[in-house]
Short mmCIF file of C-alpha atoms and ligand atoms in Angstrom, two decimals:
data_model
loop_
_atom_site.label_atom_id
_atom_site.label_comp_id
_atom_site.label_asym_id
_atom_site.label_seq_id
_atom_site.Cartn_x
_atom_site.Cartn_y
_atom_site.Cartn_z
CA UNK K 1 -87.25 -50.28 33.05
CA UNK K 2 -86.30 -52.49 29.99
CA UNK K 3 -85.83 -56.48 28.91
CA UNK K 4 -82.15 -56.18 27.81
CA UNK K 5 -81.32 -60.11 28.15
CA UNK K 6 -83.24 -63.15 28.86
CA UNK K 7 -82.04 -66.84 29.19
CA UNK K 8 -83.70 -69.95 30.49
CA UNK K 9 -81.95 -73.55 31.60
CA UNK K 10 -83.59 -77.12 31.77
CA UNK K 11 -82.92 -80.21 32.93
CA UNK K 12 -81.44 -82.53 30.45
CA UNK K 13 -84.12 -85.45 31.77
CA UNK K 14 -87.41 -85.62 29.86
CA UNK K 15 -89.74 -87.41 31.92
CA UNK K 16 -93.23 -88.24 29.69
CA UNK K 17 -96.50 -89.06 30.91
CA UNK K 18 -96.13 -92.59 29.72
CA UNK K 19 -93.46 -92.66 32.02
CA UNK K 20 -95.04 -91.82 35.00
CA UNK K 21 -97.26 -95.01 33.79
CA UNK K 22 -94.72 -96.90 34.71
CA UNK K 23 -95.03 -96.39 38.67
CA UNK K 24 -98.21 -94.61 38.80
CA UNK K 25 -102.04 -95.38 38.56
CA UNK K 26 -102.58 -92.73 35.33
CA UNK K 27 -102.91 -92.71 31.98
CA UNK K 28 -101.80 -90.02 29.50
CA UNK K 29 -105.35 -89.51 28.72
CA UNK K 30 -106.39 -88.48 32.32
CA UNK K 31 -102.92 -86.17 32.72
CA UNK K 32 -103.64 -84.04 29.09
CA UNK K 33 -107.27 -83.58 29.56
CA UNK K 34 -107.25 -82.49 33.73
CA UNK K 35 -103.79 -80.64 33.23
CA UNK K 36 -102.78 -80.37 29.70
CA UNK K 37 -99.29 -81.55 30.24
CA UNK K 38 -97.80 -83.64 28.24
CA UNK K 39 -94.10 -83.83 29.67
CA UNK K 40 -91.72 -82.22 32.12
CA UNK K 41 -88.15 -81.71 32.88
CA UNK K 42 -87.08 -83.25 35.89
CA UNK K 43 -83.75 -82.64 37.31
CA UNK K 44 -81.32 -85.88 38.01
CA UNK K 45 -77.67 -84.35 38.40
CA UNK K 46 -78.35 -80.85 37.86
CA UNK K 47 -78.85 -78.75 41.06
CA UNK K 48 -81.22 -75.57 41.52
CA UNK K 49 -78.15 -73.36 41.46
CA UNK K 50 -76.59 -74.74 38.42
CA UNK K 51 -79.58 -74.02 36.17
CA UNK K 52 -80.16 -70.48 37.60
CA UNK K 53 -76.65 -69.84 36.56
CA UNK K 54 -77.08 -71.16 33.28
CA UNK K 55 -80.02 -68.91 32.51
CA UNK K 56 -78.70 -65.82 33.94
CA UNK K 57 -75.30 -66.19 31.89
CA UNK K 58 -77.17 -66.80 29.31
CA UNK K 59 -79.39 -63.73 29.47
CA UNK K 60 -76.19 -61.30 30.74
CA UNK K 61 -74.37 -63.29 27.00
CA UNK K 62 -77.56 -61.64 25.00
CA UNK K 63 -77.27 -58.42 26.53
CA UNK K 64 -73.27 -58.58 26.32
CA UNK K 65 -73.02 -57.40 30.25
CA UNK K 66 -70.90 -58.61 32.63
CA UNK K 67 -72.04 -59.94 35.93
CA UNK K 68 -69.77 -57.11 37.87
CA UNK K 69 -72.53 -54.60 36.32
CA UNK K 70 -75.40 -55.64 37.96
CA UNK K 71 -76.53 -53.74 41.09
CA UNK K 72 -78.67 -56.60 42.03
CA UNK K 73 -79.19 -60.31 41.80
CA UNK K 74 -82.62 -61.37 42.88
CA UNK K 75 -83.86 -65.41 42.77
CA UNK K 76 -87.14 -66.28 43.41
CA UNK K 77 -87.27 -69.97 44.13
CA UNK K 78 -89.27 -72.58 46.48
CA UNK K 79 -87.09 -75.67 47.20
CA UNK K 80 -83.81 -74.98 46.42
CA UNK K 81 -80.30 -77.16 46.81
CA UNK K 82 -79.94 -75.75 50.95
CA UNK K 83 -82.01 -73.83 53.33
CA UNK K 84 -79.34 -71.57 54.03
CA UNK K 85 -77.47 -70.00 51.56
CA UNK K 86 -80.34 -69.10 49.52
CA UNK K 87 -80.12 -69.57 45.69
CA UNK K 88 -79.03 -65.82 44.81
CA UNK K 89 -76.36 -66.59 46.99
CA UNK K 90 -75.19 -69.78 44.80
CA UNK K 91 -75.75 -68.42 41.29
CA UNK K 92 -73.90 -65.17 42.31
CA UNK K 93 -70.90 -67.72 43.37
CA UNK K 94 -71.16 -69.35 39.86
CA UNK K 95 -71.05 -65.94 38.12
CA UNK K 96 -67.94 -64.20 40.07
CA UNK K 97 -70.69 -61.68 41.07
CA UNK K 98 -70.07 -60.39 44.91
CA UNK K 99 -73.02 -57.26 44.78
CA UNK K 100 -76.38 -57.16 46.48
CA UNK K 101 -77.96 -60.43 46.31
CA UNK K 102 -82.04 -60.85 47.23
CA UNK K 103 -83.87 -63.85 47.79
CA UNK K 104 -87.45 -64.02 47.62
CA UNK K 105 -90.00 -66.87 48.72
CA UNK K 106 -93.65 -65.79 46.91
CA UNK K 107 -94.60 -69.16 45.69
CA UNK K 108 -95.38 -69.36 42.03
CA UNK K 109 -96.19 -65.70 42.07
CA UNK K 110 -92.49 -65.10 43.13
CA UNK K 111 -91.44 -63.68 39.64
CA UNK K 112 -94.13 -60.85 39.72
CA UNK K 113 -92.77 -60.05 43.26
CA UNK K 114 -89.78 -59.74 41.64
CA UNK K 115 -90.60 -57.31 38.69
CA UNK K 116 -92.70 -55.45 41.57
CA UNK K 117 -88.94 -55.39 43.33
CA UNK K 118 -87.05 -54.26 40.77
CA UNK K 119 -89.18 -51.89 39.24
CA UNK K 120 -89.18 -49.91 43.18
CA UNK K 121 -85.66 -49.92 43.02
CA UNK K 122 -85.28 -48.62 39.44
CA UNK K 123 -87.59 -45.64 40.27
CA UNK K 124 -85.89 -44.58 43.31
CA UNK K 125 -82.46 -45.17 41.46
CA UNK K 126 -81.07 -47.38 43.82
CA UNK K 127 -80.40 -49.64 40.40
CA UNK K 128 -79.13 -49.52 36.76
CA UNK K 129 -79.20 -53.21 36.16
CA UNK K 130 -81.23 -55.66 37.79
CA UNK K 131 -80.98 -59.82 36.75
CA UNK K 132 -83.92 -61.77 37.88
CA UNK K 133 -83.33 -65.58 38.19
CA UNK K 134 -86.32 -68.07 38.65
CA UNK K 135 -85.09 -71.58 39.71
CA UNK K 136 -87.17 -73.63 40.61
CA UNK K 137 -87.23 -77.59 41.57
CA UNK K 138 -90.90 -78.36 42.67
CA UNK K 139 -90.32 -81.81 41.84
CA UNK K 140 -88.61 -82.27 44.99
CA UNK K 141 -91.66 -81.65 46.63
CA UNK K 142 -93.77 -83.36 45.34
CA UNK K 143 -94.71 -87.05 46.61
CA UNK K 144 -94.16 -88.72 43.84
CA UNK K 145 -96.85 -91.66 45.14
CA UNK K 146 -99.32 -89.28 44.70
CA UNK K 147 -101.20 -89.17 41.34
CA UNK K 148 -102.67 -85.93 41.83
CA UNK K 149 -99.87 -83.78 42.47
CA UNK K 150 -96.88 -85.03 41.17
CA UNK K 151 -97.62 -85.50 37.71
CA UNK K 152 -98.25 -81.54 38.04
CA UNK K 153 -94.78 -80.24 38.13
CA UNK K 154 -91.62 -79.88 36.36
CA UNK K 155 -88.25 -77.93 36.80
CA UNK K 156 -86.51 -75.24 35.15
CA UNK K 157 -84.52 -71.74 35.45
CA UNK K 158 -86.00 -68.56 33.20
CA UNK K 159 -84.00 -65.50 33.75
CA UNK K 160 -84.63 -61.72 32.85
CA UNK K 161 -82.25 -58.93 32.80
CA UNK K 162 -83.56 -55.85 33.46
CA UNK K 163 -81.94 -52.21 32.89
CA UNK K 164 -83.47 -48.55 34.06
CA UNK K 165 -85.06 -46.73 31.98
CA UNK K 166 -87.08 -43.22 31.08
CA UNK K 167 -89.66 -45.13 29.41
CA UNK K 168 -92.07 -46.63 31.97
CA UNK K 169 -91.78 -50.70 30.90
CA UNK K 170 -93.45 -51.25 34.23
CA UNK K 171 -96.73 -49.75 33.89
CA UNK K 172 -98.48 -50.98 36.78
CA UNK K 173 -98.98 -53.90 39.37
CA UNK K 174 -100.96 -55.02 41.78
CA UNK K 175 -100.15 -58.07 44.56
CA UNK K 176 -101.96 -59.71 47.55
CA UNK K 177 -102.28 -62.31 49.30
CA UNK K 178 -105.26 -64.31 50.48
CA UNK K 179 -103.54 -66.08 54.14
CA UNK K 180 -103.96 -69.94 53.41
CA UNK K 181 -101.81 -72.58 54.55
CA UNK K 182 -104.27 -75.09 54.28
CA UNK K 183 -104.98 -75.27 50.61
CA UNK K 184 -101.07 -75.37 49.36
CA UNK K 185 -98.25 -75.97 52.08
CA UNK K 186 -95.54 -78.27 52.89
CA UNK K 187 -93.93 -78.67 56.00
CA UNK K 188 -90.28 -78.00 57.09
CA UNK K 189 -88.86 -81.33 58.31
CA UNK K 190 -88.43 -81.59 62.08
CA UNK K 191 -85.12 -80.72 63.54
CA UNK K 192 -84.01 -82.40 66.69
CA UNK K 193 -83.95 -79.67 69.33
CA UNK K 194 -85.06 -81.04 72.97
CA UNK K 195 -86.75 -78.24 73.57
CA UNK K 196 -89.01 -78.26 70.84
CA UNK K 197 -91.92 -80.46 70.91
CA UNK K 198 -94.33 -80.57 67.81
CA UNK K 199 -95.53 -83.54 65.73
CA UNK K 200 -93.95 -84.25 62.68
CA UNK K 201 -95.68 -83.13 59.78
CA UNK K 202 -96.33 -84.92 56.13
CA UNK K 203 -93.00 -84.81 54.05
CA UNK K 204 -94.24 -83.33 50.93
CA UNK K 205 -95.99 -81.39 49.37
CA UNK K 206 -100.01 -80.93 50.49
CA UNK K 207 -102.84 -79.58 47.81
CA UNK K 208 -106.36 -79.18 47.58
CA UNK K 209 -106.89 -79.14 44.02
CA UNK K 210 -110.22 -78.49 43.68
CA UNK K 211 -109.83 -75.40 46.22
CA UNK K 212 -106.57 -74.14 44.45
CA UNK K 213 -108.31 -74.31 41.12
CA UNK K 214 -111.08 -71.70 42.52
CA UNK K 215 -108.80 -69.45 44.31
CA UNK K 216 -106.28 -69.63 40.58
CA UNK K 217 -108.98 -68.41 38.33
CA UNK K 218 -110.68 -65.85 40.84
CA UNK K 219 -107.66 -64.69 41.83
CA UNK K 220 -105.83 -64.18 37.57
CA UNK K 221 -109.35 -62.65 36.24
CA UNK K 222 -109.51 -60.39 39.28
CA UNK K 223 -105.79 -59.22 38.97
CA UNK K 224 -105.80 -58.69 35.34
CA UNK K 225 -108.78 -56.80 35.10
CA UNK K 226 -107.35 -54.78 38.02
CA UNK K 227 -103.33 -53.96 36.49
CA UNK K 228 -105.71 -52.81 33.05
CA UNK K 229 -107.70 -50.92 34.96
CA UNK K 230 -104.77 -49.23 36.79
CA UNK K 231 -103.36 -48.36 34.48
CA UNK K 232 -105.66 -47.27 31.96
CA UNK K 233 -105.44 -50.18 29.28
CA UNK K 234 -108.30 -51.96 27.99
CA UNK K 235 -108.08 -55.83 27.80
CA UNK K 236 -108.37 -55.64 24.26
CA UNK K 237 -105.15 -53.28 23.57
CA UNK K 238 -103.10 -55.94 25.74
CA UNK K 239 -100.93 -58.25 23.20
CA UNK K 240 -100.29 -61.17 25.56
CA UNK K 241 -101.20 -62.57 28.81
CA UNK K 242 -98.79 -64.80 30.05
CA UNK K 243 -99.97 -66.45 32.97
CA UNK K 244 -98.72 -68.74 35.28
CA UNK K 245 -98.99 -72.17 33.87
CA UNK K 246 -100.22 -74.32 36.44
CA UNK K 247 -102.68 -76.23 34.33
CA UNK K 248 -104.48 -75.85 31.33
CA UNK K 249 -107.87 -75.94 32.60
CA UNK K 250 -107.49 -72.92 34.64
CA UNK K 251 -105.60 -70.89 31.63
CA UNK K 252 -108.55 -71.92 29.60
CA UNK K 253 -111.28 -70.37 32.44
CA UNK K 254 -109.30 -67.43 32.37
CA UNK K 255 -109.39 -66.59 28.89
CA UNK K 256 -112.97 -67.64 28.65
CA UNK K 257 -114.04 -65.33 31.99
CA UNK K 258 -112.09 -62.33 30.24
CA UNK K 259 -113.70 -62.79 27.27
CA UNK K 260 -109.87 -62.24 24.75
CA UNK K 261 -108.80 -64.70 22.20
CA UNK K 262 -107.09 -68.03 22.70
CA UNK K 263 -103.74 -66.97 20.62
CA UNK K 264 -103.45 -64.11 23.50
CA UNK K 265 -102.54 -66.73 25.89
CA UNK K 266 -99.23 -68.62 25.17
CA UNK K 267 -98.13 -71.52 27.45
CA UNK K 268 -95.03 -74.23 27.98
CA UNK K 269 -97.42 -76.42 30.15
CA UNK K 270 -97.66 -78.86 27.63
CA UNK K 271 -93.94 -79.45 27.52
CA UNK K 272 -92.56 -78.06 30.86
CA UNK K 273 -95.43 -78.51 33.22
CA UNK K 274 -95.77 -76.71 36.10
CA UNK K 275 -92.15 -75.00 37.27
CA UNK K 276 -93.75 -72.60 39.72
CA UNK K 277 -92.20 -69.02 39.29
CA UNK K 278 -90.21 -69.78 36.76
CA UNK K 279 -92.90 -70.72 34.31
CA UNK K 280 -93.58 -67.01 33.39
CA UNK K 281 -89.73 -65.84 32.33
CA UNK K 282 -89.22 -69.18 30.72
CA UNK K 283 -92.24 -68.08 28.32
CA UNK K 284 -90.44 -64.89 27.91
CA UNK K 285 -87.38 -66.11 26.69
CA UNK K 286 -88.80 -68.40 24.31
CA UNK K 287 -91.28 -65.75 23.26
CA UNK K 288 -88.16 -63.04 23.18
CA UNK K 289 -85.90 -65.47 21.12
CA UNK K 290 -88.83 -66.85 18.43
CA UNK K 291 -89.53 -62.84 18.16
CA UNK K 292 -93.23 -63.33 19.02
CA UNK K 293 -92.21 -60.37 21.51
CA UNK K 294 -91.56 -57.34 20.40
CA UNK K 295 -90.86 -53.59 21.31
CA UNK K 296 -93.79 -51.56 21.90
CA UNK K 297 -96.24 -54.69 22.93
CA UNK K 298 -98.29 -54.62 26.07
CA UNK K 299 -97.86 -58.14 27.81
CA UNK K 300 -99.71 -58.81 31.18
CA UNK K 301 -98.32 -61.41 33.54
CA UNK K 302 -100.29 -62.66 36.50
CA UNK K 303 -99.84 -65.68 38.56
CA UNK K 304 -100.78 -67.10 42.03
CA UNK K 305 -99.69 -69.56 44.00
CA UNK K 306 -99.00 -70.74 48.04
CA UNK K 307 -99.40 -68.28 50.45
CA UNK K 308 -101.30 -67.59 48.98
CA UNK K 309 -100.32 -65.25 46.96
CA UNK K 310 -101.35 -63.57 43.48
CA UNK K 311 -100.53 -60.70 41.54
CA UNK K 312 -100.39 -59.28 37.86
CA UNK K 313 -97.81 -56.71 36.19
CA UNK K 314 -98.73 -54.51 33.04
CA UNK K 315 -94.89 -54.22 30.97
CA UNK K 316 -94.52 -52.25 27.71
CA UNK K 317 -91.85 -54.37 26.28
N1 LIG G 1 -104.46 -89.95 37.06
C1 LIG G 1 -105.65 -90.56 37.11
N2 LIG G 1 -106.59 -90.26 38.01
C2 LIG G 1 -106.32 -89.26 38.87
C3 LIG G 1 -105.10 -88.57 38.87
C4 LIG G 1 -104.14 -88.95 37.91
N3 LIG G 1 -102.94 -88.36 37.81
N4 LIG G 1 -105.13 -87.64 39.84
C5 LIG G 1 -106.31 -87.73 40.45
N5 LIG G 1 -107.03 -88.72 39.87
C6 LIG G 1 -108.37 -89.19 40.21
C7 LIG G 1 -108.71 -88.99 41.67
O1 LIG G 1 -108.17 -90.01 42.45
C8 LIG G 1 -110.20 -88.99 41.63
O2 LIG G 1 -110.62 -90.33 41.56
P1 LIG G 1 -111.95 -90.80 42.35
O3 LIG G 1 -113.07 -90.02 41.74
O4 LIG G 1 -112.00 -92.26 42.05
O5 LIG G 1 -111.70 -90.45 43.78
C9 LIG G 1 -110.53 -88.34 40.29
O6 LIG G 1 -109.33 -88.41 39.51
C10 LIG G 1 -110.91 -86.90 40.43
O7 LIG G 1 -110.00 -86.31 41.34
P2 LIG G 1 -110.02 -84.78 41.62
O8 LIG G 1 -108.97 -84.44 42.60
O9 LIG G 1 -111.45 -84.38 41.93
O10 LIG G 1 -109.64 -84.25 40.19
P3 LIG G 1 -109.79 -82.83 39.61
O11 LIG G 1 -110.73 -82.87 38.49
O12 LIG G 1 -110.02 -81.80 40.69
O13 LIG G 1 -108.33 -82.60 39.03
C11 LIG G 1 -106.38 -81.37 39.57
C12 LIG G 1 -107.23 -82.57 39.90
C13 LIG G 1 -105.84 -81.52 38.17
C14 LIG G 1 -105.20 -81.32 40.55
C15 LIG G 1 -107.27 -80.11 39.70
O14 LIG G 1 -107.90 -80.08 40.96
C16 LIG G 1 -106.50 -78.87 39.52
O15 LIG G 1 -106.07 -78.57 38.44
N6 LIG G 1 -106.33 -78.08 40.58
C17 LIG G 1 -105.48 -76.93 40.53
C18 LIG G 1 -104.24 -77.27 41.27
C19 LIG G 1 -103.00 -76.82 40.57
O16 LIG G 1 -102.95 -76.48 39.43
N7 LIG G 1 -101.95 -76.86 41.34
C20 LIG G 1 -100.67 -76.52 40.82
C21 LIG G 1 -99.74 -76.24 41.91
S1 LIG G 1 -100.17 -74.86 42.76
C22 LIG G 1 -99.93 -73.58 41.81
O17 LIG G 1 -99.13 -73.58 40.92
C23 LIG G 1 -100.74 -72.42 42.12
#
């Protein structure tokens, strides 16, 4: 398989540390140096569907295809704007698109999930073209009362377009999961059958952050030594890893625990925060459109999240 398009969408609203000053007991100082973030995009008006569109026209515009050519849409999102339809669903409304549409739930790993998708369905040529959307509104999750989560997150739509190919551009992957819904969770809201009977659970969204933190560099060192090593590539003859950006601190134990330079690892935390599985095809556009990517380059992607999950991909790009 092969990039042919990417595209990415953000909220208009630029929400700064120094605003979350305003209504929180932080300081810029403690936000940069325990997360590296600097400032997010936070949606107001725009809903989950709106900036998956946006993205995925604009990669199908790069690539000059038209929506009717795609064999599948697939969106890998958390919260999105209803329970039911799901998000592929939606965008595929706002592109006149009426193919296969796929939905998938993997957390912050949920893009890799996707590229592990696509790339099965290219090799058993069920597909030509494939668009991946990731949109993704984790703010809505968040309790925004709580210092040590919500200043964490940010939203955002990357999308990839990808088309079949002889050349392998999916070398290898490799995905788990580690069953945990104690460390990362939050709880579906309580309905009001009679019949059920359960306490109602907290309303947002629950972390351990210490326990995350271990389980996000075990799991990234372990899964990128692991794609290499499946498929035959030395760290050092890798061009990028781009890693889900959940926070600084655990890109920076990464890169120190694999022992490859710092300019390997390229982020948007700083200015995007953490937007769950979108972070990684948002860093592909911008990487894509400023040309740092280019043909022939070996970029690994791994990223973990609830679940939990975790996984890495190998793509010759
Ligand atoms: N501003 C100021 N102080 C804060 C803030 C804040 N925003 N948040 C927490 N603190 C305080 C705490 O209240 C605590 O104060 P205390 O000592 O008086 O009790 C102190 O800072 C230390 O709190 P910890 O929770 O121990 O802080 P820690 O150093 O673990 O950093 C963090 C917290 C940044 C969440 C860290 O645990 C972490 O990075 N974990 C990984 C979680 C993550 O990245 N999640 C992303 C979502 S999940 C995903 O994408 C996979």
């Amino acid at each position: 398989m092969k990039i042919i398009g990417t595209g990415s969408a953000l909220p208009a609203q630029r929400v700064t540390n120094a605003d979350l000053m305003k209504f929180l007991d932080t300081s810029d100082e403690w936000i940069v140096s325990h997360t590296g973030i600097r400032e997010r995009r936070v949606t107001d008006a725009e809903s989950v569907a709106e900036l998956g569109a946006l993205a995925a026209r604009r990669a199908l515009e790069e690539a000059g295809v038209r929506a009717e050519d795609l064999d599948l849409l697939l969106c890998t999102n958390v919260a999105s704007d209803f329970f039911t339809p799901g998000p592929a669903c939606l965008i595929a409304g706002a592109l006149g698109y009426a193919g296969q549409t796929l939905d998938v739930n993997g957390a912050c790993t949920g893009f890799i999930q996707a590229v592990d998708i696509a790339d099965a369905y290219f090799r058993a040529g069920k597909a030509e073209r494939i668009l991946l959307v990731a949109a993704e509104k984790p703010t809505y999750l968040a309790d925004w009362a709580d210092r040590a989560t919500c200043v964490l997150f940010g939203d955002g739509a990357g999308a990839v377009l990808l088309q079949r190919s002889e050349r392998a551009g999916c070398i290898a992957t490799c995905l788990a999961t580690q069953p945990n819904a104690e460390f990362l969770n939050m709880p579906t809201p309580l309905g009001n059958c009679p019949f059920t009977h359960r306490e109602e659970g907290p309303r947002y969204l629950q972390m351990n952050g210490q326990e995350v933190y271990r389980f996000a560099v075990s799991a990234c060192v372990k899964d990128l030594r692991a794609v290499c090593e499946k498929a035959g590539v030395a760290l050092e003859d890798v061009d990028w890893f781009l890693l889900h950006q959940a926070n600084q601190r655990i890109l920076n134990a990464a890169q120190t625990r694999l022992k490859q330079p710092r300019e390997k690892f390229p982020g948007n935390i700083e200015r995007l925060g953490n937007t769950s599985s979108a972070c990684i095809p948002l860093l592909l556009d911008e990487m894509m459109r400023d040309g740092r990517l280019r043909e022939g380059q070996l970029v690994a992607l791994s990223a973990f999240g609830a679940g939990l999950t975790h996984g890495a991909a190998l793509l010759r790009i």
